[in-house]
């Protein structure tokens, strides 16, 4: 039997998606969450990781750009990197080290509302301001450009004129939690 795929999750904040991924793979023979890493020492995702007994690692932007994160991931024999609310741009060296093995989730239907500065509530406010009738999630491979990697999966949800950006955020979070862990599992099985 082959050993499980080793996954590292990178997150900058609360980590609700990271928690759903840890739950999904908790008793899996397919994959193990081997590391949760964050650029913020006080990110709640680190507490969520401890609840699942997953090792954690923190680093600064400067350390990441100097290759510290890449070295840690390679030393820990990580196979796949999952971005779950990670807000820093990935250095090219890290992207190259995990080419076609790094996945991100974006809270909109790319290519709409992607790019630098388009994350979290910024995206939902833009959807509301545009009067869009739907929004959703995009799961994609990571390349050297913000939100431009190959799209793997999209799911949409209707937006009504009465929806606030917070309402839109709730609908998008529900899609993220429903689909992200499963899509990762399918990707690993390819």
PDB file of N, CA and C in Angstrom, residues 55-148:
ATOM      1  N   UNK A  55       0.881  19.539  13.112  1.00  0.00           N
ATOM      2  CA  UNK A  55       1.981  20.464  13.374  1.00  0.00           C
ATOM      3  C   UNK A  55       1.745  21.806  12.685  1.00  0.00           C
ATOM      4  N   UNK A  56       2.250  22.868  13.312  1.00  0.00           N
ATOM      5  CA  UNK A  56       2.094  24.211  12.760  1.00  0.00           C
ATOM      6  C   UNK A  56       3.455  24.863  12.549  1.00  0.00           C
ATOM      7  N   UNK A  57       3.438  25.880  11.701  1.00  0.00           N
ATOM      8  CA  UNK A  57       4.664  26.615  11.366  1.00  0.00           C
ATOM      9  C   UNK A  57       4.263  28.041  11.039  1.00  0.00           C
ATOM     10  N   UNK A  58       4.960  29.009  11.610  1.00  0.00           N
ATOM     11  CA  UNK A  58       4.687  30.406  11.274  1.00  0.00           C
ATOM     12  C   UNK A  58       5.937  31.035  10.668  1.00  0.00           C
ATOM     13  N   UNK A  59       5.687  32.021   9.846  1.00  0.00           N
ATOM     14  CA  UNK A  59       6.770  32.665   9.112  1.00  0.00           C
ATOM     15  C   UNK A  59       6.334  34.072   8.745  1.00  0.00           C
ATOM     16  N   UNK A  60       7.299  34.927   8.491  1.00  0.00           N
ATOM     17  CA  UNK A  60       7.003  36.292   8.039  1.00  0.00           C
ATOM     18  C   UNK A  60       7.049  36.334   6.505  1.00  0.00           C
ATOM     19  N   UNK A  61       6.528  37.415   5.955  1.00  0.00           N
ATOM     20  CA  UNK A  61       6.604  37.608   4.503  1.00  0.00           C
ATOM     21  C   UNK A  61       8.074  37.582   4.060  1.00  0.00           C
ATOM     22  N   UNK A  62       8.926  38.255   4.832  1.00  0.00           N
ATOM     23  CA  UNK A  62      10.348  38.328   4.491  1.00  0.00           C
ATOM     24  C   UNK A  62      10.973  36.926   4.494  1.00  0.00           C
ATOM     25  N   UNK A  63      10.634  36.118   5.492  1.00  0.00           N
ATOM     26  CA  UNK A  63      11.151  34.739   5.551  1.00  0.00           C
ATOM     27  C   UNK A  63      10.644  33.919   4.370  1.00  0.00           C
ATOM     28  N   UNK A  64       9.369  34.103   4.018  1.00  0.00           N
ATOM     29  CA  UNK A  64       8.814  33.368   2.886  1.00  0.00           C
ATOM     30  C   UNK A  64       9.556  33.750   1.607  1.00  0.00           C
ATOM     31  N   UNK A  65       9.763  35.045   1.415  1.00  0.00           N
ATOM     32  CA  UNK A  65      10.446  35.506   0.208  1.00  0.00           C
ATOM     33  C   UNK A  65      11.905  35.058   0.169  1.00  0.00           C
ATOM     34  N   UNK A  66      12.496  34.795   1.353  1.00  0.00           N
ATOM     35  CA  UNK A  66      13.881  34.315   1.423  1.00  0.00           C
ATOM     36  C   UNK A  66      13.976  32.795   1.249  1.00  0.00           C
ATOM     37  N   UNK A  67      12.830  32.128   1.096  1.00  0.00           N
ATOM     38  CA  UNK A  67      12.833  30.690   0.845  1.00  0.00           C
ATOM     39  C   UNK A  67      12.622  29.813   2.060  1.00  0.00           C
ATOM     40  N   UNK A  68      12.405  30.406   3.229  1.00  0.00           N
ATOM     41  CA  UNK A  68      12.228  29.621   4.459  1.00  0.00           C
ATOM     42  C   UNK A  68      11.037  28.671   4.360  1.00  0.00           C
ATOM     43  N   UNK A  69       9.919  29.150   3.845  1.00  0.00           N
ATOM     44  CA  UNK A  69       8.723  28.306   3.733  1.00  0.00           C
ATOM     45  C   UNK A  69       8.955  27.174   2.737  1.00  0.00           C
ATOM     46  N   UNK A  70       9.529  27.485   1.594  1.00  0.00           N
ATOM     47  CA  UNK A  70       9.824  26.442   0.593  1.00  0.00           C
ATOM     48  C   UNK A  70      10.717  25.369   1.207  1.00  0.00           C
ATOM     49  N   UNK A  71      11.756  25.790   1.910  1.00  0.00           N
ATOM     50  CA  UNK A  71      12.672  24.825   2.546  1.00  0.00           C
ATOM     51  C   UNK A  71      11.941  23.952   3.557  1.00  0.00           C
ATOM     52  N   UNK A  72      11.055  24.548   4.348  1.00  0.00           N
ATOM     53  CA  UNK A  72      10.282  23.797   5.348  1.00  0.00           C
ATOM     54  C   UNK A  72       9.387  22.766   4.662  1.00  0.00           C
ATOM     55  N   UNK A  73       8.687  23.159   3.615  1.00  0.00           N
ATOM     56  CA  UNK A  73       7.781  22.243   2.913  1.00  0.00           C
ATOM     57  C   UNK A  73       8.553  21.084   2.287  1.00  0.00           C
ATOM     58  N   UNK A  74       9.687  21.385   1.698  1.00  0.00           N
ATOM     59  CA  UNK A  74      10.508  20.327   1.089  1.00  0.00           C
ATOM     60  C   UNK A  74      11.106  19.413   2.162  1.00  0.00           C
ATOM     61  N   UNK A  75      11.583  19.990   3.254  1.00  0.00           N
ATOM     62  CA  UNK A  75      12.155  19.191   4.347  1.00  0.00           C
ATOM     63  C   UNK A  75      11.106  18.262   4.961  1.00  0.00           C
ATOM     64  N   UNK A  76       9.854  18.720   5.014  1.00  0.00           N
ATOM     65  CA  UNK A  76       8.758  17.911   5.568  1.00  0.00           C
ATOM     66  C   UNK A  76       8.162  16.955   4.542  1.00  0.00           C
ATOM     67  N   UNK A  77       8.780  16.885   3.369  1.00  0.00           N
ATOM     68  CA  UNK A  77       8.335  15.979   2.299  1.00  0.00           C
ATOM     69  C   UNK A  77       6.852  16.173   1.959  1.00  0.00           C
ATOM     70  N   UNK A  78       6.464  17.445   1.823  1.00  0.00           N
ATOM     71  CA  UNK A  78       5.087  17.790   1.456  1.00  0.00           C
ATOM     72  C   UNK A  78       4.886  17.499  -0.030  1.00  0.00           C
ATOM     73  N   UNK A  79       3.759  16.860  -0.351  1.00  0.00           N
ATOM     74  CA  UNK A  79       3.426  16.534  -1.739  1.00  0.00           C
ATOM     75  C   UNK A  79       2.544  17.601  -2.390  1.00  0.00           C
ATOM     76  N   UNK A  80       1.576  18.118  -1.634  1.00  0.00           N
ATOM     77  CA  UNK A  80       0.623  19.103  -2.148  1.00  0.00           C
ATOM     78  C   UNK A  80       0.508  20.257  -1.163  1.00  0.00           C
ATOM     79  N   UNK A  81       0.312  21.463  -1.695  1.00  0.00           N
ATOM     80  CA  UNK A  81       0.094  22.658  -0.880  1.00  0.00           C
ATOM     81  C   UNK A  81      -1.297  23.192  -1.198  1.00  0.00           C
ATOM     82  N   UNK A  82      -2.075  23.415  -0.137  1.00  0.00           N
ATOM     83  CA  UNK A  82      -3.438  23.923  -0.282  1.00  0.00           C
ATOM     84  C   UNK A  82      -3.490  25.317   0.334  1.00  0.00           C
ATOM     85  N   UNK A  83      -3.934  26.294  -0.445  1.00  0.00           N
ATOM     86  CA  UNK A  83      -4.113  27.649   0.061  1.00  0.00           C
ATOM     87  C   UNK A  83      -5.576  27.799   0.480  1.00  0.00           C
ATOM     88  N   UNK A  84      -5.775  28.062   1.762  1.00  0.00           N
ATOM     89  CA  UNK A  84      -7.134  28.183   2.295  1.00  0.00           C
ATOM     90  C   UNK A  84      -7.228  29.522   3.021  1.00  0.00           C
ATOM     91  N   UNK A  85      -7.431  30.574   2.258  1.00  0.00           N
ATOM     92  CA  UNK A  85      -7.465  31.902   2.849  1.00  0.00           C
ATOM     93  C   UNK A  85      -6.070  32.417   3.160  1.00  0.00           C
ATOM     94  N   UNK A  86      -5.148  32.138   2.263  1.00  0.00           N
ATOM     95  CA  UNK A  86      -3.777  32.637   2.410  1.00  0.00           C
ATOM     96  C   UNK A  86      -3.655  33.898   1.581  1.00  0.00           C
ATOM     97  N   UNK A  87      -3.238  34.994   2.220  1.00  0.00           N
ATOM     98  CA  UNK A  87      -3.374  36.306   1.583  1.00  0.00           C
ATOM     99  C   UNK A  87      -2.105  36.872   0.959  1.00  0.00           C
ATOM    100  N   UNK A  88      -0.980  36.206   1.113  1.00  0.00           N
ATOM    101  CA  UNK A  88       0.246  36.723   0.503  1.00  0.00           C
ATOM    102  C   UNK A  88       0.446  36.119  -0.890  1.00  0.00           C
ATOM    103  N   UNK A  89       1.104  36.887  -1.751  1.00  0.00           N
ATOM    104  CA  UNK A  89       1.459  36.344  -3.070  1.00  0.00           C
ATOM    105  C   UNK A  89       2.539  35.293  -2.887  1.00  0.00           C
ATOM    106  N   UNK A  90       2.364  34.174  -3.559  1.00  0.00           N
ATOM    107  CA  UNK A  90       3.308  33.056  -3.462  1.00  0.00           C
ATOM    108  C   UNK A  90       4.552  33.384  -4.280  1.00  0.00           C
ATOM    109  N   UNK A  91       5.740  33.278  -3.683  1.00  0.00           N
ATOM    110  CA  UNK A  91       6.965  33.532  -4.457  1.00  0.00           C
ATOM    111  C   UNK A  91       7.116  32.515  -5.593  1.00  0.00           C
ATOM    112  N   UNK A  92       7.723  32.956  -6.688  1.00  0.00           N
ATOM    113  CA  UNK A  92       7.896  32.078  -7.854  1.00  0.00           C
ATOM    114  C   UNK A  92       8.630  30.790  -7.500  1.00  0.00           C
ATOM    115  N   UNK A  93       9.615  30.877  -6.619  1.00  0.00           N
ATOM    116  CA  UNK A  93      10.379  29.689  -6.218  1.00  0.00           C
ATOM    117  C   UNK A  93       9.456  28.623  -5.615  1.00  0.00           C
ATOM    118  N   UNK A  94       8.523  29.053  -4.786  1.00  0.00           N
ATOM    119  CA  UNK A  94       7.590  28.116  -4.159  1.00  0.00           C
ATOM    120  C   UNK A  94       6.617  27.564  -5.198  1.00  0.00           C
ATOM    121  N   UNK A  95       6.135  28.427  -6.079  1.00  0.00           N
ATOM    122  CA  UNK A  95       5.239  27.982  -7.157  1.00  0.00           C
ATOM    123  C   UNK A  95       5.920  26.927  -8.025  1.00  0.00           C
ATOM    124  N   UNK A  96       7.174  27.167  -8.371  1.00  0.00           N
ATOM    125  CA  UNK A  96       7.920  26.201  -9.198  1.00  0.00           C
ATOM    126  C   UNK A  96       8.137  24.887  -8.452  1.00  0.00           C
ATOM    127  N   UNK A  97       8.419  24.967  -7.158  1.00  0.00           N
ATOM    128  CA  UNK A  97       8.678  23.757  -6.366  1.00  0.00           C
ATOM    129  C   UNK A  97       7.447  22.863  -6.279  1.00  0.00           C
ATOM    130  N   UNK A  98       6.255  23.462  -6.382  1.00  0.00           N
ATOM    131  CA  UNK A  98       5.010  22.690  -6.290  1.00  0.00           C
ATOM    132  C   UNK A  98       4.142  22.911  -7.525  1.00  0.00           C
ATOM    133  N   UNK A  99       4.781  22.966  -8.675  1.00  0.00           N
ATOM    134  CA  UNK A  99       4.074  23.161  -9.936  1.00  0.00           C
ATOM    135  C   UNK A  99       3.013  22.083 -10.126  1.00  0.00           C
ATOM    136  N   UNK A 100       1.788  22.495 -10.393  1.00  0.00           N
ATOM    137  CA  UNK A 100       0.630  21.602 -10.566  1.00  0.00           C
ATOM    138  C   UNK A 100       0.328  20.790  -9.309  1.00  0.00           C
ATOM    139  N   UNK A 101       0.870  21.223  -8.161  1.00  0.00           N
ATOM    140  CA  UNK A 101       0.579  20.563  -6.886  1.00  0.00           C
ATOM    141  C   UNK A 101       0.283  21.600  -5.799  1.00  0.00           C
ATOM    142  N   UNK A 102      -0.210  22.767  -6.238  1.00  0.00           N
ATOM    143  CA  UNK A 102      -0.624  23.817  -5.313  1.00  0.00           C
ATOM    144  C   UNK A 102      -1.989  24.304  -5.752  1.00  0.00           C
ATOM    145  N   UNK A 103      -2.933  24.325  -4.809  1.00  0.00           N
ATOM    146  CA  UNK A 103      -4.333  24.624  -5.120  1.00  0.00           C
ATOM    147  C   UNK A 103      -4.817  25.765  -4.244  1.00  0.00           C
ATOM    148  N   UNK A 104      -5.620  26.647  -4.836  1.00  0.00           N
ATOM    149  CA  UNK A 104      -6.212  27.762  -4.106  1.00  0.00           C
ATOM    150  C   UNK A 104      -7.725  27.744  -4.298  1.00  0.00           C
ATOM    151  N   UNK A 105      -8.424  28.325  -3.333  1.00  0.00           N
ATOM    152  CA  UNK A 105      -9.857  28.549  -3.499  1.00  0.00           C
ATOM    153  C   UNK A 105     -10.080  30.055  -3.490  1.00  0.00           C
ATOM    154  N   UNK A 106     -10.898  30.519  -4.440  1.00  0.00           N
ATOM    155  CA  UNK A 106     -11.189  31.954  -4.558  1.00  0.00           C
ATOM    156  C   UNK A 106     -12.695  32.156  -4.402  1.00  0.00           C
ATOM    157  N   UNK A 107     -13.120  33.188  -3.641  1.00  0.00           N
ATOM    158  CA  UNK A 107     -14.545  33.366  -3.353  1.00  0.00           C
ATOM    159  C   UNK A 107     -15.319  34.110  -4.434  1.00  0.00           C
ATOM    160  N   UNK A 108     -15.094  33.740  -5.683  1.00  0.00           N
ATOM    161  CA  UNK A 108     -15.839  34.322  -6.806  1.00  0.00           C
ATOM    162  C   UNK A 108     -15.681  33.399  -8.005  1.00  0.00           C
ATOM    163  N   UNK A 109     -16.435  33.679  -9.035  1.00  0.00           N
ATOM    164  CA  UNK A 109     -16.350  32.893 -10.263  1.00  0.00           C
ATOM    165  C   UNK A 109     -15.302  33.552 -11.161  1.00  0.00           C
ATOM    166  N   UNK A 110     -14.073  33.094 -11.021  1.00  0.00           N
ATOM    167  CA  UNK A 110     -12.992  33.637 -11.852  1.00  0.00           C
ATOM    168  C   UNK A 110     -13.324  33.410 -13.322  1.00  0.00           C
ATOM    169  N   UNK A 111     -12.925  34.305 -14.205  1.00  0.00           N
ATOM    170  CA  UNK A 111     -11.951  35.371 -13.997  1.00  0.00           C
ATOM    171  C   UNK A 111     -12.516  36.648 -13.367  1.00  0.00           C
ATOM    172  N   UNK A 112     -13.812  36.700 -13.077  1.00  0.00           N
ATOM    173  CA  UNK A 112     -14.373  37.900 -12.444  1.00  0.00           C
ATOM    174  C   UNK A 112     -13.861  38.014 -11.010  1.00  0.00           C
ATOM    175  N   UNK A 113     -13.566  39.223 -10.600  1.00  0.00           N
ATOM    176  CA  UNK A 113     -13.208  39.550  -9.218  1.00  0.00           C
ATOM    177  C   UNK A 113     -11.979  38.815  -8.707  1.00  0.00           C
ATOM    178  N   UNK A 114     -10.995  38.650  -9.582  1.00  0.00           N
ATOM    179  CA  UNK A 114      -9.723  38.064  -9.172  1.00  0.00           C
ATOM    180  C   UNK A 114      -8.630  39.110  -9.184  1.00  0.00           C
ATOM    181  N   UNK A 115      -7.467  38.713  -8.728  1.00  0.00           N
ATOM    182  CA  UNK A 115      -6.304  39.593  -8.784  1.00  0.00           C
ATOM    183  C   UNK A 115      -5.949  40.194  -7.443  1.00  0.00           C
ATOM    184  N   UNK A 116      -4.913  40.992  -7.454  1.00  0.00           N
ATOM    185  CA  UNK A 116      -4.378  41.600  -6.238  1.00  0.00           C
ATOM    186  C   UNK A 116      -5.458  42.409  -5.520  1.00  0.00           C
ATOM    187  N   UNK A 117      -5.581  42.195  -4.238  1.00  0.00           N
ATOM    188  CA  UNK A 117      -6.538  42.933  -3.420  1.00  0.00           C
ATOM    189  C   UNK A 117      -7.947  42.375  -3.437  1.00  0.00           C
ATOM    190  N   UNK A 118      -8.194  41.373  -4.276  1.00  0.00           N
ATOM    191  CA  UNK A 118      -9.538  40.796  -4.350  1.00  0.00           C
ATOM    192  C   UNK A 118      -9.591  39.525  -3.495  1.00  0.00           C
ATOM    193  N   UNK A 119      -9.975  39.721  -2.239  1.00  0.00           N
ATOM    194  CA  UNK A 119     -10.117  38.597  -1.316  1.00  0.00           C
ATOM    195  C   UNK A 119     -11.217  38.948  -0.313  1.00  0.00           C
ATOM    196  N   UNK A 120     -11.774  37.928   0.306  1.00  0.00           N
ATOM    197  CA  UNK A 120     -12.750  38.115   1.374  1.00  0.00           C
ATOM    198  C   UNK A 120     -13.866  39.079   1.017  1.00  0.00           C
ATOM    199  N   UNK A 121     -14.150  39.980   1.959  1.00  0.00           N
ATOM    200  CA  UNK A 121     -15.278  40.902   1.792  1.00  0.00           C
ATOM    201  C   UNK A 121     -15.092  41.850   0.608  1.00  0.00           C
ATOM    202  N   UNK A 122     -13.860  42.113   0.203  1.00  0.00           N
ATOM    203  CA  UNK A 122     -13.637  42.964  -0.980  1.00  0.00           C
ATOM    204  C   UNK A 122     -14.350  42.366  -2.199  1.00  0.00           C
ATOM    205  N   UNK A 123     -14.274  41.042  -2.317  1.00  0.00           N
ATOM    206  CA  UNK A 123     -14.912  40.355  -3.438  1.00  0.00           C
ATOM    207  C   UNK A 123     -16.432  40.459  -3.320  1.00  0.00           C
ATOM    208  N   UNK A 124     -16.975  40.181  -2.142  1.00  0.00           N
ATOM    209  CA  UNK A 124     -18.431  40.175  -1.965  1.00  0.00           C
ATOM    210  C   UNK A 124     -19.018  41.578  -2.137  1.00  0.00           C
ATOM    211  N   UNK A 125     -18.267  42.593  -1.698  1.00  0.00           N
ATOM    212  CA  UNK A 125     -18.708  43.973  -1.906  1.00  0.00           C
ATOM    213  C   UNK A 125     -18.714  44.324  -3.392  1.00  0.00           C
ATOM    214  N   UNK A 126     -17.735  43.825  -4.136  1.00  0.00           N
ATOM    215  CA  UNK A 126     -17.680  44.084  -5.584  1.00  0.00           C
ATOM    216  C   UNK A 126     -18.839  43.396  -6.307  1.00  0.00           C
ATOM    217  N   UNK A 127     -19.151  42.177  -5.900  1.00  0.00           N
ATOM    218  CA  UNK A 127     -20.282  41.440  -6.492  1.00  0.00           C
ATOM    219  C   UNK A 127     -21.575  42.209  -6.245  1.00  0.00           C
ATOM    220  N   UNK A 128     -21.769  42.673  -5.009  1.00  0.00           N
ATOM    221  CA  UNK A 128     -22.967  43.438  -4.650  1.00  0.00           C
ATOM    222  C   UNK A 128     -23.036  44.738  -5.454  1.00  0.00           C
ATOM    223  N   UNK A 129     -21.920  45.461  -5.525  1.00  0.00           N
ATOM    224  CA  UNK A 129     -21.884  46.750  -6.232  1.00  0.00           C
ATOM    225  C   UNK A 129     -22.196  46.581  -7.717  1.00  0.00           C
ATOM    226  N   UNK A 130     -21.785  45.450  -8.293  1.00  0.00           N
ATOM    227  CA  UNK A 130     -22.031  45.205  -9.719  1.00  0.00           C
ATOM    228  C   UNK A 130     -23.459  44.738  -9.988  1.00  0.00           C
ATOM    229  N   UNK A 131     -24.174  44.351  -8.920  1.00  0.00           N
ATOM    230  CA  UNK A 131     -25.537  43.863  -9.097  1.00  0.00           C
ATOM    231  C   UNK A 131     -25.606  42.490  -9.751  1.00  0.00           C
ATOM    232  N   UNK A 132     -24.564  41.686  -9.582  1.00  0.00           N
ATOM    233  CA  UNK A 132     -24.537  40.351 -10.194  1.00  0.00           C
ATOM    234  C   UNK A 132     -25.660  39.473  -9.665  1.00  0.00           C
ATOM    235  N   UNK A 133     -26.197  38.624 -10.526  1.00  0.00           N
ATOM    236  CA  UNK A 133     -27.272  37.709 -10.149  1.00  0.00           C
ATOM    237  C   UNK A 133     -26.740  36.406  -9.563  1.00  0.00           C
ATOM    238  N   UNK A 134     -25.434  36.179  -9.720  1.00  0.00           N
ATOM    239  CA  UNK A 134     -24.839  34.986  -9.120  1.00  0.00           C
ATOM    240  C   UNK A 134     -23.374  35.243  -8.787  1.00  0.00           C
ATOM    241  N   UNK A 135     -22.882  34.442  -7.866  1.00  0.00           N
ATOM    242  CA  UNK A 135     -21.464  34.427  -7.528  1.00  0.00           C
ATOM    243  C   UNK A 135     -21.130  32.989  -7.191  1.00  0.00           C
ATOM    244  N   UNK A 136     -19.945  32.764  -6.659  1.00  0.00           N
ATOM    245  CA  UNK A 136     -19.615  31.389  -6.333  1.00  0.00           C
ATOM    246  C   UNK A 136     -18.180  31.238  -5.896  1.00  0.00           C
ATOM    247  N   UNK A 137     -17.649  30.053  -6.158  1.00  0.00           N
ATOM    248  CA  UNK A 137     -16.268  29.740  -5.800  1.00  0.00           C
ATOM    249  C   UNK A 137     -15.534  29.194  -7.016  1.00  0.00           C
ATOM    250  N   UNK A 138     -14.239  29.382  -6.991  1.00  0.00           N
ATOM    251  CA  UNK A 138     -13.363  28.796  -8.006  1.00  0.00           C
ATOM    252  C   UNK A 138     -12.209  28.125  -7.297  1.00  0.00           C
ATOM    253  N   UNK A 139     -11.983  26.866  -7.602  1.00  0.00           N
ATOM    254  CA  UNK A 139     -10.820  26.131  -7.103  1.00  0.00           C
ATOM    255  C   UNK A 139      -9.878  25.996  -8.285  1.00  0.00           C
ATOM    256  N   UNK A 140      -8.632  26.449  -8.097  1.00  0.00           N
ATOM    257  CA  UNK A 140      -7.709  26.483  -9.232  1.00  0.00           C
ATOM    258  C   UNK A 140      -6.282  26.165  -8.802  1.00  0.00           C
ATOM    259  N   UNK A 141      -5.489  25.724  -9.768  1.00  0.00           N
ATOM    260  CA  UNK A 141      -4.065  25.552  -9.529  1.00  0.00           C
ATOM    261  C   UNK A 141      -3.428  26.933  -9.402  1.00  0.00           C
ATOM    262  N   UNK A 142      -2.331  26.994  -8.668  1.00  0.00           N
ATOM    263  CA  UNK A 142      -1.650  28.261  -8.445  1.00  0.00           C
ATOM    264  C   UNK A 142      -0.475  28.367  -9.409  1.00  0.00           C
ATOM    265  N   UNK A 143      -0.390  29.524 -10.075  1.00  0.00           N
ATOM    266  CA  UNK A 143       0.796  29.826 -10.882  1.00  0.00           C
ATOM    267  C   UNK A 143       1.375  31.144 -10.387  1.00  0.00           C
ATOM    268  N   UNK A 144       2.260  31.753 -11.167  1.00  0.00           N
ATOM    269  CA  UNK A 144       2.936  32.948 -10.680  1.00  0.00           C
ATOM    270  C   UNK A 144       2.090  34.225 -10.748  1.00  0.00           C
ATOM    271  N   UNK A 145       0.826  34.135 -11.195  1.00  0.00           N
ATOM    272  CA  UNK A 145      -0.050  35.304 -11.276  1.00  0.00           C
ATOM    273  C   UNK A 145      -1.266  35.088 -10.385  1.00  0.00           C
ATOM    274  N   UNK A 146      -1.663  36.139  -9.666  1.00  0.00           N
ATOM    275  CA  UNK A 146      -2.849  36.057  -8.810  1.00  0.00           C
ATOM    276  C   UNK A 146      -4.043  35.499  -9.577  1.00  0.00           C
ATOM    277  N   UNK A 147      -4.611  34.411  -9.077  1.00  0.00           N
ATOM    278  CA  UNK A 147      -5.899  33.886  -9.540  1.00  0.00           C
ATOM    279  C   UNK A 147      -5.972  33.577 -11.033  1.00  0.00           C
ATOM    280  N   UNK A 148      -4.831  33.223 -11.639  1.00  0.00           N
ATOM    281  CA  UNK A 148      -4.839  32.928 -13.078  1.00  0.00           C
ATOM    282  C   UNK A 148      -4.497  31.481 -13.403  1.00  0.00           C
TER     283      UNK A 148
END
